[in-house]
Amino acid sequence: MIKIALAGNPNCGKTMLFNTLTGSNQYVGNWAGVTVEAKEGRLRDEQDVIIADLPGIYSLSPYTPEEVVARNYLINEEPDVILNIIDGTNLERNLYLTTQLCEIGIPVVMAINMIDIVKRNGDIINLDEISEHFGCVCFEISALKGTGVKKCAKKAVELARTNKGVPPIHHSFDDRVESALHFISAMLPDGTDMLHKRYFATKIFERDSLVSADFPDCESIIRDVEKYYDDDSESIIADQRYKYITSCIDECRTKSGKIPISDRIDSFVTNKYLSLPIFVLIMFGVYYISVSVFGGFADYISDNLFGESGLKLIAAQFLSSINCAGWLISLITDGIIAGVGSVLSFVPQIVVLFIFLSFLEDCGYMSRIAFIMDRLFRKFGLSGKSFIPILVGTGCGVPGIMSSRTIENVNERRMTIITTTFIPCGAKLPVISLIASGLFSKAWWVAPCAYFIGIASIISSGIILKKTRLFSGDTSPFVMELPNYHMPTIRSVARATWDRSLGYVKKAGTIILLASCAVWFLSDFGFYNGRFGMVSRMDNSILAYLGNIAEVIFVPLGFGTWQAAVATLLGLVAKEEIVGVFGVLYGSIGEGFTALSGFSFLIFNLLCAPCVAAMGAIRKEMNSFKWTAFAIGYQCCFAYFVSFCIYRIGLLFAGGRLTPSTVIAFSALAFFAFMLLRKAPKNSRLPEKETVNAA
Ligand code: GDP
Ligand code: MG
């Protein structure tokens, strides 16, 4: 078995190369922090070669959890070759990591990626110079276009097979540092792998907290060097690496001096005044097109394909022709076909949404949104870093919550986990669409409105939480590099769309199928006149009985019917199931809702606790029962508040009378405004140490 590790800066194309080499289908996004775990796969043509896709790292001195994952893999898993992917448009920063990778002691193959953009900008990279300086073979590749990829992989495999144990050359620091490193190397215990000696010596010199070293003698050596340079050891090392790169970069690359196209687009898209309107316009377009323009498809499919004149009829006729029992026919047509069918009829819309999202991600626009939102967030003391999980969450909340790992500050991370699922994910789209088409005759504003209510909820929750003792503190800096724009290939958009849509269809075939059977059973059986059996009126079913208990909670929100209560509860299994439940219970959504109560229902379900999978992710990332409970409690309370205000104040606007409920709604709104606008209490958080002393 041979192991090749793909290492490089965030967003340099590792995952894309991994997918090409292994034929797998990992998530590629055009921003930093997409891959948070090491993924292994087998090389397509050579089954004994394992390729590992690692999270992006800027250096081997990790700051974030995913950087630790990458480093541990490189050191502990002992790959035979490191394939260092380098973003050719950003050589300096990428080579900084290369200088460190070369010190590990494992052969390194360099792949200068994004060569298509480099060429478009008119720059020239001198491969021979780079090879010579860094002592490793060097290739030009484009993971996107597939150029040079095969040749590069072949070389890496060849090196892994033949060159075991021959370390690459590494660059030298100043004499003083070098002699300190030699000294530390000599102190290392005999067991230390010869290969890694230089790496460990450097780490000890930098006083890396994760490399446990107990060599008091080293400390005095390090101090001497620090005194000489009047700087701390870590900075000395970093400084000398950069000096080295600067000294050779001009030989390695010739710049054309043209302003890259990406920068020209950005002067527009990230412009102070234009950026927000452009963002609103784009997201508006995305939701308008996928929900309203393609909304007709859902109706058409549910009516003709799965409906009374379609599959339902055919199945019913066929089953009765083979003398199937009545209850079974009902289970299949009214349960499975109705439930699964209503979820599946939204597939075209889901596909359209996913095409848009994949396109926006891949072309590089999504990372601009995080950048733009950072400017907005910062005004409120929030960090734009929190917006990346939210962007991922637009597809599915689970990876969204997982990508909060890239946020170091624990308060900000928790806050992000709590608010990420406010954004409507793919599974919520059918619910939006159902309400928009069933109750608002596909009004253009309903779907975009749902999206922007999600964003507003995130921002306002952020502001409110930040002002409480639990989350107060400084906002951590957010440096986001903006990746180059590029035209996504049809293949990569298709792949991402296919992947996500397939997930949706799979869920329809599993969870939704089971849930539909359960809903059918519970809504068709019950106690009537003291006997258990099939009931002719659904109001007598077990489901109605259970729903009746739960419905009181939702009476103030305007949808206190047992059907809506059941749908909301089953929405916790999977949000698509809300549509599935209505498919089984209602002929049309208009039977159970007015436009206003439908809207209140929609908003509640968008904002309340997410599905079990997402709740599981929250539990995992929070790593605490208390915090998970807080998150879910907050989401439900917030959703309840928003829906209550919408419904009660909406009633008033629709010509209703002022009732005690309206007064409560206005008071709640006033309280909300107060929490939002109040000054953050000073010293709201006691310094941790003092608390301990007091106790
Ligand atoms: P990772 O963070 O290193 O795993 O990077 P990804 O594989 O997720 O890719 C980051 C972005 O760079 C994606 O938008 C890719 O489409 C894009 N990308 C990757 N390789 C190339 C390339 O060779 N040329 C261009 N133009 N874009 C690329
Ligand atoms: Mg990746």
Coordinates of N, CA, C and O and ligand atoms in Angstrom, one line a residue, residues 8-19 27-35 53-56 85 112-117 120 141-147 361-364 483-489 492, ligand 1:
G8 N -1.9 21.5 1.2 CA -1.8 22.8 0.6 C -2.6 23.8 1.4 O -3.3 23.5 2.3
N9 N -2.5 25.1 1.0 CA -3.3 26.1 1.6 C -4.8 25.9 1.4 O -5.2 25.1 0.5
P10 N -5.6 26.5 2.2 CA -7.1 26.4 1.9 C -7.4 26.9 0.5 O -6.7 27.9 0.0
N11 N -8.3 26.3 -0.1 CA -8.9 26.8 -1.4 C -7.9 26.8 -2.6 O -7.9 27.6 -3.4
C12 N -6.9 25.9 -2.5 CA -6.0 25.9 -3.6 C -6.3 24.8 -4.6 O -5.7 24.6 -5.6
G13 N -7.4 24.0 -4.4 CA -7.8 23.0 -5.3 C -7.5 21.6 -5.0 O -7.6 20.7 -5.8
K14 N -7.2 21.3 -3.7 CA -6.9 20.0 -3.3 C -8.1 19.0 -3.5 O -7.9 17.9 -4.1
T15 N -9.2 19.4 -3.1 CA -10.4 18.5 -3.2 C -10.7 18.3 -4.6 O -11.1 17.1 -5.0
M16 N -10.6 19.3 -5.4 CA -10.9 19.1 -6.9 C -9.9 18.1 -7.5 O -10.3 17.2 -8.2
L17 N -8.7 18.2 -7.1 CA -7.7 17.3 -7.6 C -8.0 15.9 -7.1 O -7.9 14.9 -7.8
F18 N -8.3 15.8 -5.8 CA -8.7 14.5 -5.2 C -9.8 13.9 -5.9 O -9.8 12.7 -6.2
N19 N -10.8 14.6 -6.2 CA -12.0 14.1 -7.0 C -11.6 13.5 -8.3 O -12.0 12.5 -8.7
Y27 N -17.1 17.5 -1.6 CA -17.6 18.8 -1.8 C -16.5 19.8 -2.1 O -15.5 20.0 -1.4
V28 N -16.6 20.5 -3.2 CA -15.6 21.5 -3.6 C -16.3 22.9 -3.5 O -17.4 23.1 -4.1
G29 N -15.8 23.8 -2.7 CA -16.4 25.1 -2.6 C -15.3 26.1 -2.8 O -14.2 25.9 -2.5
N30 N -15.7 27.3 -3.4 CA -14.7 28.3 -3.6 C -14.5 29.2 -2.4 O -14.7 30.4 -2.5
W31 N -14.1 28.6 -1.3 CA -13.7 29.4 -0.2 C -12.9 28.5 0.8 O -12.9 27.3 0.6
A32 N -12.3 29.2 1.8 CA -11.4 28.4 2.7 C -12.3 27.7 3.7 O -13.4 28.1 4.1
G33 N -11.8 26.5 4.1 CA -12.5 25.8 5.2 C -13.6 24.9 4.8 O -14.5 24.5 5.6
V34 N -13.6 24.4 3.5 CA -14.6 23.5 3.1 C -14.4 22.1 3.6 O -15.3 21.4 4.1
T35 N -13.1 21.7 3.5 CA -12.8 20.3 3.9 C -12.3 20.4 5.4 O -11.4 21.1 5.7
D53 N -7.1 13.5 1.1 CA -7.4 14.9 0.9 C -7.5 15.5 2.3 O -8.2 15.1 3.2
L54 N -6.6 16.5 2.6 CA -6.5 17.0 3.9 C -7.1 18.4 3.9 O -7.2 19.1 2.9
P55 N -7.5 18.9 5.1 CA -8.0 20.3 5.2 C -6.9 21.2 4.9 O -5.7 20.9 5.0
G56 N -7.2 22.4 4.4 CA -6.2 23.4 4.0 C -5.4 23.9 5.2 O -6.0 24.1 6.3
I85 N -0.1 20.9 -3.2 CA -0.8 21.7 -4.2 C -0.6 23.2 -3.9 O -0.7 23.6 -2.7
I112 N 1.8 23.0 -9.1 CA 1.4 24.4 -9.2 C 0.0 24.4 -9.9 O -0.1 24.2 -11.1
N113 N -1.0 24.6 -9.2 CA -2.4 24.5 -9.7 C -2.9 25.9 -10.2 O -2.2 26.9 -10.0
M114 N -4.1 25.9 -10.8 CA -4.7 27.1 -11.3 C -3.9 27.7 -12.4 O -3.9 28.9 -12.6
I115 N -3.2 26.8 -13.1 CA -2.3 27.4 -14.1 C -3.1 28.1 -15.2 O -2.6 29.0 -15.9
D116 N -4.3 27.7 -15.4 CA -5.2 28.3 -16.4 C -5.3 29.8 -16.1 O -5.2 30.7 -16.9
I117 N -5.5 30.1 -14.8 CA -5.7 31.5 -14.4 C -4.3 32.3 -14.5 O -4.2 33.4 -15.0
R120 N -3.9 33.1 -18.0 CA -4.8 34.2 -18.4 C -4.3 35.5 -17.9 O -4.5 36.5 -18.6
I141 N -0.2 22.3 -13.1 CA -1.5 21.6 -13.4 C -2.7 22.5 -13.4 O -2.6 23.6 -12.9
S142 N -3.8 22.0 -13.9 CA -5.1 22.7 -13.6 C -6.0 21.6 -13.3 O -6.4 20.8 -14.1
A143 N -6.4 21.6 -12.0 CA -7.3 20.6 -11.5 C -8.7 20.8 -12.2 O -9.4 19.8 -12.4
L144 N -8.9 22.0 -12.5 CA -10.2 22.3 -13.1 C -10.3 21.8 -14.5 O -11.3 21.1 -14.9
K145 N -9.3 22.0 -15.3 CA -9.3 21.6 -16.7 C -8.7 20.2 -16.9 O -8.8 19.6 -18.0
G146 N -8.0 19.7 -15.9 CA -7.5 18.4 -16.0 C -6.1 18.3 -16.6 O -5.6 17.3 -16.8
T147 N -5.5 19.5 -16.9 CA -4.2 19.5 -17.6 C -3.1 19.1 -16.6 O -3.1 19.6 -15.5
E361 N -21.3 29.3 -5.8 CA -20.2 28.9 -5.0 C -18.9 28.7 -5.8 O -17.9 29.2 -5.5
D362 N -19.1 28.0 -6.9 CA -17.9 27.6 -7.7 C -17.3 28.8 -8.4 O -16.1 28.9 -8.5
C363 N -18.1 29.8 -8.8 CA -17.5 30.9 -9.6 C -16.8 31.8 -8.6 O -16.0 32.6 -9.1
G364 N -17.0 31.7 -7.4 CA -16.3 32.5 -6.4 C -17.1 33.6 -5.8 O -16.6 34.4 -5.0
P483 N -10.9 34.3 -3.4 CA -10.4 33.5 -4.5 C -10.6 34.1 -5.9 O -11.5 35.0 -6.0
N484 N -9.9 33.6 -6.8 CA -10.2 34.1 -8.2 C -11.5 33.7 -8.7 O -12.0 32.6 -8.4
Y485 N -12.1 34.6 -9.5 CA -13.4 34.2 -10.1 C -13.0 33.3 -11.3 O -12.0 33.4 -11.9
H486 N -13.8 32.3 -11.5 CA -13.7 31.6 -12.8 C -15.0 31.0 -13.2 O -15.9 30.9 -12.4
M487 N -15.1 30.7 -14.5 CA -16.3 30.2 -15.0 C -16.4 28.7 -14.6 O -15.5 27.9 -14.9
P488 N -17.4 28.3 -13.8 CA -17.4 26.9 -13.4 C -17.6 26.0 -14.6 O -18.3 26.4 -15.5
T489 N -17.0 24.8 -14.5 CA -17.3 23.9 -15.6 C -18.7 23.3 -15.4 O -19.2 23.2 -14.3
S492 N -18.5 20.4 -13.0 CA -18.4 20.5 -11.5 C -19.8 21.0 -11.0 O -20.2 20.6 -9.9
Ligands
GDP1 P1 -9.5 23.0 -1.5 O1 -9.9 23.9 -0.4 O2 -8.0 23.1 -1.6 O3 -9.9 21.6 -1.3 O4 -10.0 23.6 -2.8 P2 -11.2 23.1 -3.7 O5 -10.9 21.8 -4.4 O6 -12.4 23.1 -2.9 O7 -11.2 24.2 -4.8 C1 -11.3 25.6 -4.5 C2 -11.8 26.3 -5.8 O8 -10.8 26.4 -6.7 C3 -13.0 25.7 -6.4 O9 -13.9 26.7 -6.8 C4 -12.4 25.1 -7.7 O10 -13.4 25.1 -8.7 C5 -11.3 26.0 -8.0 N1 -10.2 25.4 -8.7 C6 -9.5 24.3 -8.3 N2 -8.6 24.0 -9.2 C7 -8.6 24.9 -10.2 C8 -7.9 25.2 -11.4 O11 -7.0 24.5 -11.8 N3 -8.3 26.3 -12.1 C9 -9.3 27.1 -11.7 N4 -9.5 28.2 -12.5 N5 -10.0 26.9 -10.6 C10 -9.7 25.8 -9.8

